[in-house]
Short mmCIF file of C-alpha atoms in Angstrom, two decimals:
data_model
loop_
_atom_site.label_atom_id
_atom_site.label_comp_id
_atom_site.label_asym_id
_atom_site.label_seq_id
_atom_site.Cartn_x
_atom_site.Cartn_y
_atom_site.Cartn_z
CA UNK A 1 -27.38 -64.13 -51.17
CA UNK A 2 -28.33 -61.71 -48.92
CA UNK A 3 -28.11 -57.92 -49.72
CA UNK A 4 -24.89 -55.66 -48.68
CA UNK A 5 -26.06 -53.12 -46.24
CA UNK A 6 -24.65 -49.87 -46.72
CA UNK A 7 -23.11 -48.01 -43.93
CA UNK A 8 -25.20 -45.67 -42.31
CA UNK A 9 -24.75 -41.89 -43.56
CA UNK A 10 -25.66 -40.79 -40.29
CA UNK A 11 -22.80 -42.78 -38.28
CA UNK A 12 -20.41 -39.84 -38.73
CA UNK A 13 -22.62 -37.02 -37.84
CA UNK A 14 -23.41 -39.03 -34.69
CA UNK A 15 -20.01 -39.32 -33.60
CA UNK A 16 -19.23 -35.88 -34.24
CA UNK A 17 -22.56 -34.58 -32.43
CA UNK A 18 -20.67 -37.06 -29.51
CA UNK A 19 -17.53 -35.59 -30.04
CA UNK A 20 -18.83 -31.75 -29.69
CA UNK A 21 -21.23 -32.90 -26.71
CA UNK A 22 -18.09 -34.17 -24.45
CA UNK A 23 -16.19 -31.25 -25.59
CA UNK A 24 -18.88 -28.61 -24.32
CA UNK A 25 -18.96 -31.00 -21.14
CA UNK A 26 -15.23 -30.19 -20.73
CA UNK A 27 -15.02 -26.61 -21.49
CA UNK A 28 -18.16 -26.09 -18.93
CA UNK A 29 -16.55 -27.74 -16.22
CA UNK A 30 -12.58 -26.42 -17.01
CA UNK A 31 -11.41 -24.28 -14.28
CA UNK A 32 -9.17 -21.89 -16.56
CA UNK A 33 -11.36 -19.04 -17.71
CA UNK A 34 -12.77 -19.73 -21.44
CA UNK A 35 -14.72 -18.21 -24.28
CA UNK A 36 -14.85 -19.23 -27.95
CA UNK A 37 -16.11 -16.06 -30.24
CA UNK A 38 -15.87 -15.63 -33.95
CA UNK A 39 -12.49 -14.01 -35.70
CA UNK A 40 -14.92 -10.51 -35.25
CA UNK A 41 -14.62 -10.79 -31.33
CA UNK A 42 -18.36 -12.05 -31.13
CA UNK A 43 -18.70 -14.35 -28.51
CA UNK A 44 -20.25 -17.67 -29.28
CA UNK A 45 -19.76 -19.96 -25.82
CA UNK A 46 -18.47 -18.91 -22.15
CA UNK A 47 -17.81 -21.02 -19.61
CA UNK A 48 -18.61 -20.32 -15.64
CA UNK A 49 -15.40 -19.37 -14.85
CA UNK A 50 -14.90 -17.32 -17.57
CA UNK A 51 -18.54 -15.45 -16.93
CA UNK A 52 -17.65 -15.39 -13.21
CA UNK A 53 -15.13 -12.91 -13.78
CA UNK A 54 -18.14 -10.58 -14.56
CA UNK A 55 -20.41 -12.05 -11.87
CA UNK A 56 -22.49 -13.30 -14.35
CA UNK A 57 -24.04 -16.17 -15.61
CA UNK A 58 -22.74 -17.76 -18.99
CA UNK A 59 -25.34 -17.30 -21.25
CA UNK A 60 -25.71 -13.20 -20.28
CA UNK A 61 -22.46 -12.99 -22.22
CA UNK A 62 -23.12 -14.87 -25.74
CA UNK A 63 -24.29 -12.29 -28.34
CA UNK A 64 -21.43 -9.71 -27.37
CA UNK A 65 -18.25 -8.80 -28.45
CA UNK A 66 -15.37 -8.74 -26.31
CA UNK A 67 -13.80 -5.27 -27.15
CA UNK A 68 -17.49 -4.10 -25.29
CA UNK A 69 -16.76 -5.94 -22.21
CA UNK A 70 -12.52 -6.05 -22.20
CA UNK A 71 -10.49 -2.99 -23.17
CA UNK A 72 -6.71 -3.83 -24.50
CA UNK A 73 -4.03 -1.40 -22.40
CA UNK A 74 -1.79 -2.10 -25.26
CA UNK A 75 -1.76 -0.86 -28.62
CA UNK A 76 1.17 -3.07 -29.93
CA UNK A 77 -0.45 -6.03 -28.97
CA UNK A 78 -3.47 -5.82 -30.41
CA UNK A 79 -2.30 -4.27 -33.21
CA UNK A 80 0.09 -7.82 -33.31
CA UNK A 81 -3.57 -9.93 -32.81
CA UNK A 82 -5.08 -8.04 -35.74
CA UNK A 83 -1.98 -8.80 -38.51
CA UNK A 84 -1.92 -12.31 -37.25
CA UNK A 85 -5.94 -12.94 -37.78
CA UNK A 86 -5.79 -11.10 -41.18
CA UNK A 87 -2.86 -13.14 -42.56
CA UNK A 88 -4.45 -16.28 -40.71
CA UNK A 89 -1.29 -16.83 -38.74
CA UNK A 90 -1.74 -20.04 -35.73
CA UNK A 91 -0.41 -18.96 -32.31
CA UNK A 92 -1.34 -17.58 -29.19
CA UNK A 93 -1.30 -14.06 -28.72
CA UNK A 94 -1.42 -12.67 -24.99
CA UNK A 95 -3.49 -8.91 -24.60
CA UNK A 96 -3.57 -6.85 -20.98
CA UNK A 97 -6.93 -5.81 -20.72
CA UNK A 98 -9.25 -3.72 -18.20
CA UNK A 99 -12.88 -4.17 -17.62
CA UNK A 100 -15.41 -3.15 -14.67
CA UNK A 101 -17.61 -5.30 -12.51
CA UNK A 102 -19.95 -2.90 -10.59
CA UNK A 103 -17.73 0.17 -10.58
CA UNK A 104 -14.90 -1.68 -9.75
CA UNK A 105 -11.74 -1.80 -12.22
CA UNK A 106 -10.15 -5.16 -12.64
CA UNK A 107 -7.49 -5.98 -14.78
CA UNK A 108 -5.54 -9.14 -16.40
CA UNK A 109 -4.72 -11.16 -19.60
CA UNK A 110 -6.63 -12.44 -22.19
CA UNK A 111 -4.75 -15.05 -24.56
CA UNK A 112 -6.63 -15.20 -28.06
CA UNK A 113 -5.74 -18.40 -30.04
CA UNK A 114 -7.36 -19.22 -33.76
CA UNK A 115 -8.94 -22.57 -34.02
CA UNK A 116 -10.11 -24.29 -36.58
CA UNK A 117 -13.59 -26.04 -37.52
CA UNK A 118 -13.75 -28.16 -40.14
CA UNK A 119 -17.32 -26.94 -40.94
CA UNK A 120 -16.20 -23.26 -40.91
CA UNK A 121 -13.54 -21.48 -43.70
CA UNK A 122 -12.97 -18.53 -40.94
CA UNK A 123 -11.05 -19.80 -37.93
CA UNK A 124 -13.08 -18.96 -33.92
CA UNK A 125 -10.97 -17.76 -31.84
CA UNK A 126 -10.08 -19.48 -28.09
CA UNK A 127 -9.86 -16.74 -25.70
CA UNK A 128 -8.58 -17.57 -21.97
CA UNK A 129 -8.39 -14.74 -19.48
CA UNK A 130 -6.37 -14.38 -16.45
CA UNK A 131 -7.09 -11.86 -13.39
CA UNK A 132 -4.50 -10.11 -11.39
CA UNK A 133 -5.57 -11.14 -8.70
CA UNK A 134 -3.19 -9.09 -6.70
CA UNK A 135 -3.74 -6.27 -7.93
CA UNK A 136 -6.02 -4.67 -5.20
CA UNK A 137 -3.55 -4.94 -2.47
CA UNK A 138 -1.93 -1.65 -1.81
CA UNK A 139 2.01 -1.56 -2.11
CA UNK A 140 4.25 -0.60 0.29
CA UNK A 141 6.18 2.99 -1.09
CA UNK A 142 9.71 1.75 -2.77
CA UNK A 143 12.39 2.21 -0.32
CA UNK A 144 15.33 2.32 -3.05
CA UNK A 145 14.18 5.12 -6.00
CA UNK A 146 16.40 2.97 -8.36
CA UNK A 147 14.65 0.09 -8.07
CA UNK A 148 10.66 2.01 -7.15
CA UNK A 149 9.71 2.23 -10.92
CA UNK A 150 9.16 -0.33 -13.60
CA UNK A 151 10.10 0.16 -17.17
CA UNK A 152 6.47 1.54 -18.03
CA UNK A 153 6.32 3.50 -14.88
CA UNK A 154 9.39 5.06 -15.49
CA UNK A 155 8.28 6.74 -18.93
CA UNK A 156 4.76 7.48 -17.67
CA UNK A 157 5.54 9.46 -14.68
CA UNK A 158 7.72 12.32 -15.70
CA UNK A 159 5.38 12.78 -18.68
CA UNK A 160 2.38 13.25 -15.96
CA UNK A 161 4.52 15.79 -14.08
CA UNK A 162 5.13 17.63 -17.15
CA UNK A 163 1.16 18.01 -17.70
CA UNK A 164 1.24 15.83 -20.38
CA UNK A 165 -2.40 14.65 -21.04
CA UNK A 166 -3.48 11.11 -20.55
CA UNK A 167 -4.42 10.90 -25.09
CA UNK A 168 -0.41 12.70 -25.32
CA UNK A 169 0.50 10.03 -23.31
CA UNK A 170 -0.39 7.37 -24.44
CA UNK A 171 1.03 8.08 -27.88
CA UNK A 172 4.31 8.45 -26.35
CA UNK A 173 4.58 5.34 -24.53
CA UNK A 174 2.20 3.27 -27.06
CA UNK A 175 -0.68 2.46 -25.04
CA UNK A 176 -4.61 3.27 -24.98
CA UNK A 177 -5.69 6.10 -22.33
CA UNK A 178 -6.98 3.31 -20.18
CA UNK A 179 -3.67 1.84 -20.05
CA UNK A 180 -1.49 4.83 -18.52
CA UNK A 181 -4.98 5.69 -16.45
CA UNK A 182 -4.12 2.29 -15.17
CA UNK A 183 -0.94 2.62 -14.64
CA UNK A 184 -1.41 6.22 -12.95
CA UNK A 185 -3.81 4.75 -10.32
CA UNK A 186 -1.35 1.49 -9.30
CA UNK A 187 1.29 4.43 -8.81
CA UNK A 188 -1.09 6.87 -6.66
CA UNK A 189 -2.29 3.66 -5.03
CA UNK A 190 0.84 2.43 -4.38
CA UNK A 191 2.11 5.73 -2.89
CA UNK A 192 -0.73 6.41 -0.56
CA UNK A 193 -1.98 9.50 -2.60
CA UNK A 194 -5.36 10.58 -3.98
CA UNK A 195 -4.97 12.54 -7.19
CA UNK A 196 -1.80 13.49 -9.93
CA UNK A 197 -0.87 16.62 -8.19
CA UNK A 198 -0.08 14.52 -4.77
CA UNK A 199 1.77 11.85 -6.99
CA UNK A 200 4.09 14.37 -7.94
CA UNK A 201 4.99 15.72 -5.24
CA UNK A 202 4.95 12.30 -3.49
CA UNK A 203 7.16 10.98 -6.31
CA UNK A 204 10.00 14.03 -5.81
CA UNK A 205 9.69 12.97 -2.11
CA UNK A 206 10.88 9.89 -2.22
CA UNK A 207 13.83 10.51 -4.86
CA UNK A 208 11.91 8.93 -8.00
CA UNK A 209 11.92 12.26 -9.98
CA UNK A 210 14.90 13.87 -10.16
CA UNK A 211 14.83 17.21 -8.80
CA UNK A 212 17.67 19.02 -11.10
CA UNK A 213 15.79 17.87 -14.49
CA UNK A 214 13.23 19.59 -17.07
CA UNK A 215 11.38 18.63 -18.40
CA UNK A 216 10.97 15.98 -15.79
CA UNK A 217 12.72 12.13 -15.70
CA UNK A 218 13.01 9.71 -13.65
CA UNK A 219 15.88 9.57 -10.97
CA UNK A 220 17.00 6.30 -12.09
CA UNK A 221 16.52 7.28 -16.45
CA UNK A 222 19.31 7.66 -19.29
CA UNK A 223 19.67 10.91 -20.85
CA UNK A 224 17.57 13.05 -20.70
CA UNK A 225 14.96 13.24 -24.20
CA UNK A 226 15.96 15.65 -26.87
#
């Protein structure tokens, strides 16, 4: 009778070091911007097109964290991200986010998504970012004041022409500093002006402050705040 062989102990490993080597083929060559970092925001793996939004090759970006090379424009959000990775929730959670190649501001989304790894207790984290890529082009002024503001805009101006600093601001409206800066550069951009001071008086200009009101509000805002 001849002996039972065993089954290898190294057949699943094998097929798992397969598994992982097609997967890193994939996530090399997937045109949606990807990185895979630990739950602490360390990144572990970027893909081209995600190091491309940097101008950078992939491996310049493994070893650091993405709060040093992203900054969230919203507080609520990330302050949503942080619950759901400490309770070890499973979704998708969408952050606007800032960050500079060469002096130049770009902004966009990134989309943070726990995964899990049967080796590891702590989930990674899949992180896909999307640029604005619009976000350049200058805007013509609004032609109807009701309709020249968005929802954000609308809070964040008057509080600029009342002096309000950018840190008083962004408690107000619950964003970082970097957000309403953000914000207050689309607007001057999108006005044709170069500084606060000429956004204000641009903004009375074309009807979106209203004239009669202090402290300031939009033309187009409910009552006025207590």
């Amino acid at each position: 009778m001849e002996p039972v062989t065993e089954p290898s102990r190294h057949a699943p490993d094998e097929a798992a070091a397969a598994w992982r080597s097609r997967f890193v083929s994939l996530f090399d060559r997937a045109p949606v911007a990807l990185a895979i970092s630990d739950a602490y925001g360390l990144i572990l793996g970027a893909n081209p097109a995600f190091a491309s939004a940097w101008q950078l090759q992939p491996g310049k970006l493994e070893g650091r964290r993405l709060l040093d090379i992203l900054t969230p424009t919203n507080d609520r959000q990330l302050r949503r991200l942080d619950e759901a990775l400490r309770s070890r929730r499973r979704s998708r959670y969408p952050v606007e986010v800032t960050w500079q190649v060469r002096g130049t501001a770009r902004q966009g989304q990134v989309t943070v998504e726990p995964v899990s790894d049967p080796q590891d207790d702590v989930p990674r984290l899949l992180v896909s970012l999307t640029e604005e890529t619009d976000a350049g082009r200058p805007e013509p002024p609004p032609q109807d004041p009701a309709d020249g503001l968005s929802p954000q805009e609308a809070r964040i101006l008057p509080l600029v022409a009342a002096g309000a600093s950018g840190s008083a601001i962004a408690r107000e409206v619950g964003l970082t500093v970097d957000g309403v800066n953000y914000h207050v550069t689309r607007l001057c951009r999108r006005l044709g002006v170069p500084n606060r001071p000429a956004l204000i008086a641009r903004a009375y200009v074309l009807g979106l402050l209203d004239p009669a009101a202090w402290p300031p509000r939009a033309a187009s805002a409910g009552p006025e705040r207590p």
